[in-house]
Amino acid sequence: MTRSTGGRTRMTGRERREQLVAVGRTVFADNGFEGTTVEEIAARAGVSKPVVYEHFGGKEGLYAVVVDREIQTLLDAITGALEGRAHARALLEGAALALLDYVENSSEGFRILVRDSPTGQSTGSFASLISDVASQVEHILGAEFTSRGLDAASAPIYAQMLVGMVALTGQWWLDSPTFAKEEVASHLVNLAWNGLAGMEANPSLRTNR
């Protein structure tokens, strides 16, 4: 609960922490981790530097909290979109739309994830996120491969490729939002599902959310 003292509004410890997380999220999105300073975070929040150190120990601690929250938000959105989808195409459509929803609605968070932890790196928060999502779809792809007489043992490879493709396209779309979200998703599914040899001339999504 906030309290007013002498014309100034005082926040509880929890409220102040949440304010600093929100401010830090914006500053990290604008400047990146290296370009962000505790001084700027404190100034934007209207507090002194010691307040930031008191809550997070420095910008590293604040950054870790921001990243952890973004990863959980995106992972929850994607895994939630996969629930109840037993068919590989429906799974791919759901994952593509969920990630593009996140890019559209949480652009600051997505910029933080991809700027300081590029997808192409073997370690880092975004690369770890991609691996987490890919592991969620391996068993569904494995079942699809088995039904088609393909080697199910290769499903983890394809899961990484599919999820990585969607993530990289989302990163591109964030900076080049020329196409509608559903249009981007349909073209992603078109390539992933049909392959270059079987591309549809006018792709469209077939499943509902």
Coordinates of N, CA and C in Angstrom, one line a residue:
M1 N 0.9 -1.2 0.0 CA 0.0 0.0 0.0 C 0.9 1.2 0.0
T2 N 0.6 2.2 -0.9 CA 1.3 3.4 -0.9 C 0.8 4.4 0.1
R3 N 1.7 5.2 0.7 CA 1.3 6.2 1.7 C 1.8 7.5 1.3
S4 N 1.1 8.6 1.6 CA 1.5 9.9 1.3 C 2.1 10.6 2.5
T5 N 3.3 11.1 2.4 CA 3.9 11.7 3.6 C 4.5 13.0 3.1
G6 N 4.0 14.1 3.7 CA 4.6 15.4 3.3 C 4.5 15.7 1.8
G7 N 3.4 15.3 1.2 CA 3.3 15.6 -0.2 C 3.9 14.6 -1.1
R8 N 4.7 13.6 -0.6 CA 5.4 12.6 -1.4 C 4.7 11.3 -1.1
T9 N 4.7 10.5 -2.2 CA 4.1 9.1 -2.1 C 5.1 8.1 -1.8
R10 N 4.9 7.4 -0.7 CA 5.9 6.4 -0.3 C 5.3 5.0 -0.7
M11 N 6.2 4.2 -1.2 CA 5.8 2.8 -1.6 C 6.2 1.8 -0.6
T12 N 5.5 0.7 -0.5 CA 6.0 -0.4 0.3 C 7.2 -1.0 -0.4
G13 N 7.9 -1.9 0.3 CA 9.1 -2.5 -0.3 C 8.7 -3.3 -1.6
R14 N 7.6 -4.0 -1.5 CA 7.2 -4.8 -2.7 C 6.8 -3.9 -3.9
E15 N 6.1 -2.8 -3.6 CA 5.7 -1.9 -4.7 C 6.9 -1.2 -5.3
R16 N 7.9 -0.9 -4.4 CA 9.1 -0.3 -5.0 C 9.9 -1.3 -5.8
R17 N 9.9 -2.5 -5.4 CA 10.6 -3.5 -6.2 C 10.0 -3.7 -7.6
E18 N 8.6 -3.7 -7.6 CA 7.9 -3.9 -8.8 C 8.1 -2.7 -9.7
Q19 N 8.2 -1.5 -9.1 CA 8.4 -0.3 -9.9 C 9.8 -0.4 -10.6
L20 N 10.8 -0.8 -9.8 CA 12.2 -0.9 -10.3 C 12.3 -1.9 -11.4
V21 N 11.6 -3.0 -11.3 CA 11.6 -4.0 -12.3 C 11.0 -3.5 -13.6
A22 N 9.9 -2.7 -13.5 CA 9.2 -2.2 -14.7 C 10.1 -1.1 -15.3
V23 N 10.7 -0.3 -14.5 CA 11.6 0.7 -15.1 C 12.9 0.1 -15.7
G24 N 13.4 -0.9 -15.0 CA 14.6 -1.6 -15.5 C 14.3 -2.3 -16.9
R25 N 13.1 -2.9 -17.0 CA 12.7 -3.6 -18.2 C 12.8 -2.6 -19.4
T26 N 12.2 -1.4 -19.2 CA 12.2 -0.4 -20.2 C 13.6 0.1 -20.6
V27 N 14.5 0.3 -19.6 CA 15.8 0.8 -19.8 C 16.7 -0.2 -20.5
F28 N 16.6 -1.5 -20.0 CA 17.3 -2.6 -20.7 C 16.9 -2.8 -22.1
A29 N 15.6 -2.6 -22.4 CA 15.1 -2.8 -23.8 C 15.7 -1.6 -24.6
D30 N 15.8 -0.4 -24.1 CA 16.2 0.7 -24.9 C 17.7 0.7 -25.1
N31 N 18.5 0.3 -24.0 CA 19.9 0.5 -24.1 C 20.7 -0.8 -24.1
G32 N 20.1 -2.0 -23.8 CA 20.9 -3.2 -23.7 C 21.5 -3.2 -22.3
F33 N 22.0 -4.4 -21.9 CA 22.6 -4.6 -20.6 C 23.8 -3.7 -20.4
E34 N 24.7 -3.7 -21.4 CA 26.0 -2.9 -21.3 C 25.7 -1.4 -21.2
G35 N 24.7 -1.0 -22.0 CA 24.5 0.4 -22.0 C 23.6 1.0 -20.9
T36 N 23.2 0.1 -20.0 CA 22.3 0.5 -18.9 C 23.2 0.8 -17.7
T37 N 22.8 1.8 -16.9 CA 23.5 2.1 -15.7 C 22.5 2.2 -14.5
V38 N 23.0 1.9 -13.3 CA 22.2 2.1 -12.1 C 21.7 3.5 -12.0
E39 N 22.6 4.4 -12.4 CA 22.2 5.9 -12.3 C 20.9 6.2 -13.1
E40 N 20.9 5.6 -14.3 CA 19.7 5.9 -15.2 C 18.4 5.3 -14.6
I41 N 18.6 4.0 -14.1 CA 17.4 3.3 -13.6 C 16.9 4.1 -12.4
A42 N 17.8 4.5 -11.5 CA 17.4 5.3 -10.3 C 16.7 6.6 -10.7
A43 N 17.3 7.3 -11.7 CA 16.8 8.6 -12.1 C 15.4 8.4 -12.6
R44 N 15.2 7.4 -13.5 CA 13.8 7.2 -14.1 C 12.8 6.8 -13.0
A45 N 13.3 6.1 -12.0 CA 12.4 5.6 -10.9 C 12.1 6.7 -9.9
G46 N 13.0 7.7 -9.9 CA 12.8 8.8 -8.9 C 13.3 8.4 -7.6
V47 N 14.4 7.6 -7.5 CA 15.0 7.1 -6.3 C 16.5 7.3 -6.3
S48 N 17.1 7.1 -5.2 CA 18.6 7.2 -5.2 C 19.2 5.8 -5.6
K49 N 20.4 5.9 -6.0 CA 21.1 4.6 -6.3 C 21.1 3.6 -5.2
P50 N 21.3 3.9 -4.0 CA 21.3 2.9 -2.9 C 20.0 2.1 -2.9
V51 N 18.9 2.7 -3.3 CA 17.6 2.0 -3.3 C 17.7 0.8 -4.3
V52 N 18.3 1.0 -5.4 CA 18.4 0.0 -6.4 C 19.3 -1.1 -5.9
Y53 N 20.4 -0.7 -5.3 CA 21.4 -1.7 -4.7 C 20.7 -2.5 -3.6
E54 N 19.9 -1.8 -2.8 CA 19.2 -2.5 -1.7 C 18.3 -3.6 -2.1
H55 N 17.6 -3.4 -3.2 CA 16.6 -4.4 -3.7 C 17.3 -5.4 -4.6
F56 N 18.3 -5.1 -5.3 CA 18.8 -6.1 -6.3 C 20.3 -6.3 -6.3
G57 N 21.0 -5.5 -5.5 CA 22.5 -5.7 -5.4 C 23.2 -5.0 -6.6
G58 N 22.5 -4.4 -7.5 CA 23.1 -3.8 -8.7 C 22.3 -4.1 -9.9
K59 N 22.8 -3.7 -11.1 CA 22.0 -3.9 -12.3 C 22.0 -5.3 -12.7
E60 N 23.0 -6.1 -12.3 CA 23.0 -7.5 -12.7 C 21.9 -8.3 -12.1
G61 N 21.6 -8.0 -10.8 CA 20.5 -8.6 -10.1 C 19.2 -8.2 -10.7
L62 N 19.0 -6.9 -11.0 CA 17.8 -6.5 -11.6 C 17.6 -7.1 -13.0
Y63 N 18.6 -7.2 -13.8 CA 18.6 -7.7 -15.1 C 18.1 -9.2 -15.0
A64 N 18.7 -9.9 -14.1 CA 18.4 -11.4 -13.9 C 16.9 -11.5 -13.6
V65 N 16.3 -10.7 -12.8 CA 14.9 -10.8 -12.5 C 14.0 -10.5 -13.7
V66 N 14.4 -9.4 -14.5 CA 13.7 -9.1 -15.7 C 13.7 -10.2 -16.7
V67 N 14.9 -10.8 -16.9 CA 15.0 -11.8 -17.9 C 14.2 -13.1 -17.5
D68 N 14.3 -13.4 -16.2 CA 13.6 -14.6 -15.7 C 12.1 -14.5 -15.9
R69 N 11.6 -13.3 -15.7 CA 10.2 -13.1 -15.8 C 9.8 -13.1 -17.3
E70 N 10.6 -12.6 -18.2 CA 10.3 -12.6 -19.6 C 10.3 -14.1 -20.1
I71 N 11.3 -14.8 -19.7 CA 11.4 -16.2 -20.1 C 10.2 -17.0 -19.7
Q72 N 9.8 -16.8 -18.5 CA 8.6 -17.5 -18.0 C 7.3 -17.1 -18.7
T73 N 7.2 -15.8 -19.0 CA 6.0 -15.4 -19.7 C 5.9 -16.0 -21.1
L74 N 7.0 -16.0 -21.8 CA 7.0 -16.5 -23.1 C 6.9 -18.0 -23.1
L75 N 7.5 -18.7 -22.2 CA 7.5 -20.1 -22.2 C 6.0 -20.6 -21.8
D76 N 5.4 -19.9 -20.9 CA 4.0 -20.2 -20.5 C 3.1 -20.0 -21.7
A77 N 3.3 -18.9 -22.5 CA 2.4 -18.6 -23.6 C 2.6 -19.7 -24.7
I78 N 3.8 -20.1 -25.0 CA 4.0 -21.1 -26.0 C 3.5 -22.5 -25.6
T79 N 3.9 -22.9 -24.4 CA 3.5 -24.3 -23.9 C 2.0 -24.3 -23.8
G80 N 1.4 -23.2 -23.4 CA -0.1 -23.1 -23.3 C -0.7 -23.3 -24.6
A81 N -0.1 -22.7 -25.6 CA -0.7 -22.8 -27.0 C -0.5 -24.3 -27.5
L82 N 0.4 -25.0 -27.0 CA 0.6 -26.4 -27.5 C -0.4 -27.4 -26.8
E83 N -1.0 -27.1 -25.7 CA -1.8 -28.0 -25.0 C -3.0 -28.4 -25.9
G84 N -3.3 -29.7 -25.9 CA -4.4 -30.2 -26.7 C -4.2 -30.3 -28.2
R85 N -3.0 -30.0 -28.6 CA -2.7 -30.1 -30.1 C -1.8 -31.4 -30.3
A86 N -2.5 -32.4 -30.8 CA -1.8 -33.7 -31.0 C -1.2 -33.8 -32.4
H87 N -1.6 -32.9 -33.3 CA -1.1 -33.0 -34.7 C 0.1 -32.0 -34.9
A88 N 1.1 -32.4 -35.6 CA 2.3 -31.6 -35.7 C 2.0 -30.3 -36.4
R89 N 1.1 -30.2 -37.3 CA 0.9 -28.9 -38.0 C 0.2 -28.0 -37.0
A90 N -0.8 -28.5 -36.3 CA -1.5 -27.6 -35.3 C -0.5 -27.1 -34.3
L91 N 0.4 -28.0 -33.9 CA 1.4 -27.6 -32.9 C 2.3 -26.5 -33.4
L92 N 2.7 -26.6 -34.7 CA 3.5 -25.6 -35.3 C 2.8 -24.3 -35.4
E93 N 1.5 -24.3 -35.8 CA 0.8 -23.1 -35.9 C 0.6 -22.4 -34.6
G94 N 0.3 -23.2 -33.5 CA 0.1 -22.7 -32.2 C 1.4 -22.0 -31.7
A95 N 2.5 -22.7 -31.9 CA 3.8 -22.1 -31.4 C 4.1 -20.8 -32.1
A96 N 3.9 -20.8 -33.4 CA 4.2 -19.6 -34.2 C 3.4 -18.4 -33.8
L97 N 2.1 -18.6 -33.6 CA 1.2 -17.6 -33.2 C 1.5 -17.1 -31.8
A98 N 1.8 -18.0 -30.9 CA 2.1 -17.6 -29.5 C 3.3 -16.8 -29.4
L99 N 4.4 -17.1 -30.2 CA 5.6 -16.3 -30.1 C 5.4 -15.0 -30.8
L100 N 4.7 -14.9 -31.9 CA 4.4 -13.7 -32.5 C 3.5 -12.8 -31.7
D101 N 2.6 -13.4 -30.9 CA 1.8 -12.6 -30.0 C 2.7 -12.0 -28.9
Y102 N 3.6 -12.7 -28.4 CA 4.5 -12.2 -27.4 C 5.4 -11.0 -28.0
V103 N 5.9 -11.2 -29.2 CA 6.7 -10.2 -29.9 C 5.8 -8.9 -30.0
E104 N 4.6 -9.1 -30.4 CA 3.7 -7.9 -30.6 C 3.3 -7.2 -29.3
N105 N 3.0 -8.0 -28.3 CA 2.5 -7.4 -27.0 C 3.5 -7.1 -26.0
S106 N 4.7 -7.8 -26.1 CA 5.8 -7.6 -25.1 C 7.1 -7.3 -25.9
S107 N 7.1 -6.3 -26.7 CA 8.2 -6.0 -27.6 C 9.5 -5.7 -26.7
E108 N 9.3 -5.0 -25.6 CA 10.4 -4.6 -24.8 C 11.1 -5.9 -24.2
G109 N 10.2 -6.8 -23.7 CA 10.8 -8.1 -23.2 C 11.5 -8.9 -24.3
F110 N 10.9 -8.9 -25.4 CA 11.6 -9.7 -26.5 C 12.9 -9.1 -26.9
R111 N 12.9 -7.8 -27.0 CA 14.2 -7.1 -27.3 C 15.3 -7.4 -26.3
I112 N 14.9 -7.5 -25.0 CA 15.9 -7.8 -24.0 C 16.4 -9.2 -24.2
L113 N 15.5 -10.2 -24.5 CA 16.0 -11.5 -24.6 C 16.9 -11.7 -25.8
V114 N 16.5 -11.1 -27.0 CA 17.3 -11.4 -28.2 C 18.6 -10.5 -28.3
R115 N 18.5 -9.3 -27.7 CA 19.7 -8.4 -27.8 C 20.9 -8.9 -27.1
D116 N 20.7 -9.3 -25.8 CA 21.9 -9.7 -25.0 C 22.1 -11.2 -25.0
S117 N 21.2 -12.0 -25.5 CA 21.4 -13.5 -25.6 C 21.0 -13.9 -27.0
P118 N 21.7 -13.7 -28.1 CA 21.3 -14.0 -29.4 C 21.0 -15.5 -29.5
T119 N 20.0 -15.8 -30.4 CA 19.6 -17.2 -30.6 C 20.8 -18.1 -31.1
G120 N 21.7 -17.6 -31.8 CA 22.8 -18.4 -32.4 C 23.8 -18.8 -31.4
Q121 N 23.8 -18.3 -30.2 CA 24.8 -18.7 -29.2 C 24.3 -20.0 -28.5
S122 N 25.3 -20.8 -28.1 CA 25.0 -22.1 -27.5 C 24.5 -21.9 -26.1
T123 N 24.9 -20.8 -25.5 CA 24.4 -20.5 -24.1 C 23.7 -19.2 -24.1
G124 N 23.0 -18.9 -23.0 CA 22.3 -17.6 -22.9 C 20.9 -17.8 -22.7
S125 N 20.2 -16.8 -22.2 CA 18.8 -17.0 -21.8 C 17.9 -17.3 -22.9
F126 N 18.1 -16.7 -24.1 CA 17.2 -17.0 -25.2 C 17.4 -18.3 -25.8
A127 N 18.7 -18.7 -25.9 CA 19.0 -20.0 -26.4 C 18.5 -21.1 -25.5
S128 N 18.5 -20.9 -24.2 CA 18.0 -21.8 -23.2 C 16.5 -21.9 -23.4
L129 N 15.8 -20.8 -23.6 CA 14.4 -20.8 -23.8 C 14.0 -21.6 -25.0
I130 N 14.8 -21.4 -26.1 CA 14.5 -22.2 -27.3 C 14.6 -23.7 -27.1
S131 N 15.6 -24.1 -26.3 CA 15.8 -25.5 -26.0 C 14.6 -26.0 -25.1
D132 N 14.2 -25.2 -24.2 CA 13.0 -25.6 -23.3 C 11.8 -25.8 -24.1
V133 N 11.5 -24.9 -25.1 CA 10.3 -25.0 -25.9 C 10.4 -26.2 -26.8
A134 N 11.6 -26.4 -27.4 CA 11.8 -27.6 -28.3 C 11.6 -28.9 -27.6
S135 N 12.0 -28.9 -26.3 CA 11.9 -30.2 -25.6 C 10.4 -30.5 -25.4
Q136 N 9.6 -29.4 -25.4 CA 8.1 -29.6 -25.2 C 7.5 -30.3 -26.4
V137 N 8.1 -30.1 -27.6 CA 7.4 -30.6 -28.8 C 8.1 -31.9 -29.3
E138 N 9.1 -32.3 -28.7 CA 9.9 -33.5 -29.3 C 9.0 -34.7 -29.3
H139 N 8.2 -35.0 -28.2 CA 7.4 -36.2 -28.2 C 6.3 -36.2 -29.2
I140 N 5.8 -35.0 -29.5 CA 4.7 -34.9 -30.5 C 5.3 -35.1 -31.9
L141 N 6.4 -34.5 -32.2 CA 7.1 -34.8 -33.5 C 7.5 -36.2 -33.6
G142 N 7.9 -36.8 -32.5 CA 8.3 -38.2 -32.5 C 7.1 -39.1 -32.9
A143 N 6.0 -38.8 -32.4 CA 4.8 -39.6 -32.7 C 4.4 -39.4 -34.2
E144 N 4.5 -38.2 -34.7 CA 4.2 -37.9 -36.1 C 5.2 -38.6 -37.0
F145 N 6.5 -38.7 -36.6 CA 7.5 -39.4 -37.4 C 7.2 -40.9 -37.5
T146 N 6.8 -41.4 -36.3 CA 6.5 -42.8 -36.3 C 5.3 -43.2 -37.2
S147 N 4.3 -42.3 -37.2 CA 3.1 -42.6 -38.0 C 3.4 -42.5 -39.5
R148 N 4.5 -41.8 -39.8 CA 4.9 -41.7 -41.2 C 6.0 -42.6 -41.6
G149 N 6.4 -43.5 -40.7 CA 7.5 -44.4 -41.0 C 8.9 -43.8 -41.0
L150 N 9.0 -42.7 -40.3 CA 10.3 -42.0 -40.2 C 11.0 -42.3 -38.9
D151 N 12.3 -42.0 -38.8 CA 13.0 -42.3 -37.6 C 12.7 -41.3 -36.5
A152 N 12.0 -41.8 -35.4 CA 11.5 -40.9 -34.3 C 12.7 -40.4 -33.5
A153 N 13.9 -41.1 -33.6 CA 15.0 -40.7 -32.8 C 15.6 -39.3 -33.3
S154 N 15.2 -38.9 -34.5 CA 15.7 -37.6 -35.1 C 14.7 -36.5 -34.7
A155 N 13.6 -36.8 -34.0 CA 12.7 -35.7 -33.6 C 13.3 -34.6 -32.9
P156 N 14.3 -34.8 -31.9 CA 14.9 -33.6 -31.2 C 15.6 -32.6 -32.2
I157 N 16.2 -33.2 -33.2 CA 16.8 -32.3 -34.2 C 15.8 -31.4 -34.9
Y158 N 14.7 -32.0 -35.3 CA 13.7 -31.2 -36.0 C 13.0 -30.2 -35.1
A159 N 12.8 -30.6 -33.8 CA 12.2 -29.7 -32.9 C 13.0 -28.5 -32.7
Q160 N 14.4 -28.6 -32.6 CA 15.2 -27.5 -32.4 C 15.2 -26.6 -33.7
M161 N 15.2 -27.2 -34.9 CA 15.1 -26.4 -36.1 C 13.8 -25.7 -36.2
L162 N 12.7 -26.3 -35.9 CA 11.4 -25.7 -36.1 C 11.2 -24.5 -35.1
V163 N 11.6 -24.7 -33.9 CA 11.4 -23.7 -32.9 C 12.4 -22.5 -33.1
G164 N 13.6 -22.9 -33.5 CA 14.6 -21.8 -33.8 C 14.2 -21.0 -35.0
M165 N 13.6 -21.6 -36.0 CA 13.1 -20.9 -37.2 C 12.0 -19.9 -36.8
V166 N 11.1 -20.3 -36.0 CA 10.0 -19.4 -35.5 C 10.6 -18.3 -34.7
A167 N 11.5 -18.5 -33.8 CA 12.1 -17.5 -33.0 C 12.9 -16.5 -33.8
L168 N 13.7 -16.9 -34.7 CA 14.5 -16.0 -35.5 C 13.6 -15.1 -36.4
T169 N 12.5 -15.7 -36.9 CA 11.5 -14.9 -37.7 C 10.9 -13.9 -36.9
G170 N 10.5 -14.3 -35.6 CA 10.0 -13.3 -34.7 C 10.9 -12.1 -34.5
Q171 N 12.2 -12.4 -34.4 CA 13.1 -11.3 -34.2 C 13.2 -10.4 -35.4
W172 N 13.1 -11.0 -36.6 CA 13.1 -10.2 -37.8 C 11.8 -9.3 -37.9
W173 N 10.7 -10.0 -37.5 CA 9.4 -9.3 -37.6 C 9.3 -8.1 -36.7
L174 N 10.0 -8.2 -35.5 CA 10.0 -7.1 -34.5 C 10.5 -5.9 -35.1
D175 N 11.6 -6.0 -36.0 CA 12.2 -4.8 -36.6 C 11.6 -4.5 -37.9
S176 N 10.9 -5.4 -38.5 CA 10.3 -5.2 -39.9 C 8.8 -5.6 -39.9
P177 N 8.0 -4.9 -39.1 CA 6.6 -5.3 -39.0 C 5.7 -5.0 -40.2
T178 N 6.2 -5.3 -41.4 CA 5.5 -5.0 -42.6 C 4.3 -5.9 -42.8
F179 N 4.4 -7.1 -42.4 CA 3.4 -8.1 -42.6 C 2.5 -8.3 -41.4
A180 N 1.2 -8.7 -41.6 CA 0.4 -9.0 -40.5 C 0.9 -10.3 -39.7
K181 N 0.5 -10.4 -38.5 CA 1.0 -11.5 -37.6 C 0.6 -12.8 -38.2
E182 N -0.7 -12.9 -38.6 CA -1.2 -14.2 -39.1 C -0.6 -14.6 -40.4
E183 N -0.2 -13.5 -41.2 CA 0.4 -13.8 -42.5 C 1.9 -14.3 -42.3
V184 N 2.6 -13.7 -41.3 CA 3.9 -14.2 -41.0 C 3.8 -15.7 -40.5
A185 N 2.9 -16.0 -39.6 CA 2.7 -17.3 -39.1 C 2.4 -18.3 -40.2
S186 N 1.5 -17.9 -41.1 CA 1.1 -18.9 -42.2 C 2.3 -19.2 -43.1
H187 N 3.1 -18.2 -43.4 CA 4.3 -18.5 -44.2 C 5.4 -19.3 -43.5
L188 N 5.5 -19.1 -42.2 CA 6.4 -20.0 -41.4 C 5.9 -21.4 -41.5
V189 N 4.6 -21.6 -41.3 CA 4.1 -23.0 -41.3 C 4.2 -23.6 -42.7
N190 N 4.0 -22.7 -43.7 CA 4.1 -23.2 -45.1 C 5.5 -23.8 -45.4
L191 N 6.5 -23.1 -45.0 CA 7.9 -23.6 -45.2 C 8.2 -24.8 -44.4
A192 N 7.8 -24.7 -43.1 CA 8.1 -25.8 -42.1 C 7.4 -27.1 -42.5
W193 N 6.1 -26.9 -42.9 CA 5.3 -28.1 -43.1 C 5.4 -28.7 -44.5
N194 N 5.5 -27.8 -45.5 CA 5.5 -28.3 -46.9 C 6.9 -28.4 -47.5
G195 N 7.9 -27.6 -46.9 CA 9.2 -27.6 -47.4 C 9.3 -26.8 -48.7
L196 N 10.4 -26.5 -49.2 CA 10.6 -25.6 -50.4 C 10.0 -26.3 -51.6
A197 N 10.0 -27.6 -51.6 CA 9.6 -28.3 -52.8 C 8.0 -28.4 -52.9
G198 N 7.4 -28.2 -51.8 CA 5.9 -28.3 -51.8 C 5.2 -27.1 -51.3
M199 N 5.8 -25.9 -51.5 CA 5.3 -24.6 -51.0 C 3.9 -24.3 -51.6
E200 N 2.9 -23.9 -50.8 CA 1.6 -23.5 -51.3 C 1.7 -22.0 -51.8
A201 N 1.0 -21.8 -52.8 CA 1.0 -20.4 -53.4 C 0.4 -19.4 -52.5
N202 N -0.7 -19.7 -51.8 CA -1.3 -18.8 -50.9 C -1.6 -19.5 -49.6
P203 N -0.6 -19.5 -48.7 CA -0.7 -20.3 -47.5 C -1.7 -19.6 -46.5
S204 N -2.3 -20.4 -45.7 CA -3.2 -19.8 -44.6 C -3.2 -20.8 -43.5
L205 N -3.5 -20.3 -42.3 CA -3.6 -21.1 -41.1 C -4.8 -22.0 -41.1
R206 N -4.8 -23.2 -40.7 CA -5.9 -24.2 -40.7 C -6.5 -24.4 -39.4
T207 N -5.9 -24.1 -38.3 CA -6.4 -24.4 -37.0 C -6.8 -23.1 -36.2
N208 N -7.7 -23.3 -35.3 CA -8.1 -22.2 -34.5 C -7.2 -22.1 -33.2
R209 N -7.2 -21.0 -32.5 CA -6.3 -20.9 -31.3 C -6.9 -21.8 -30.3

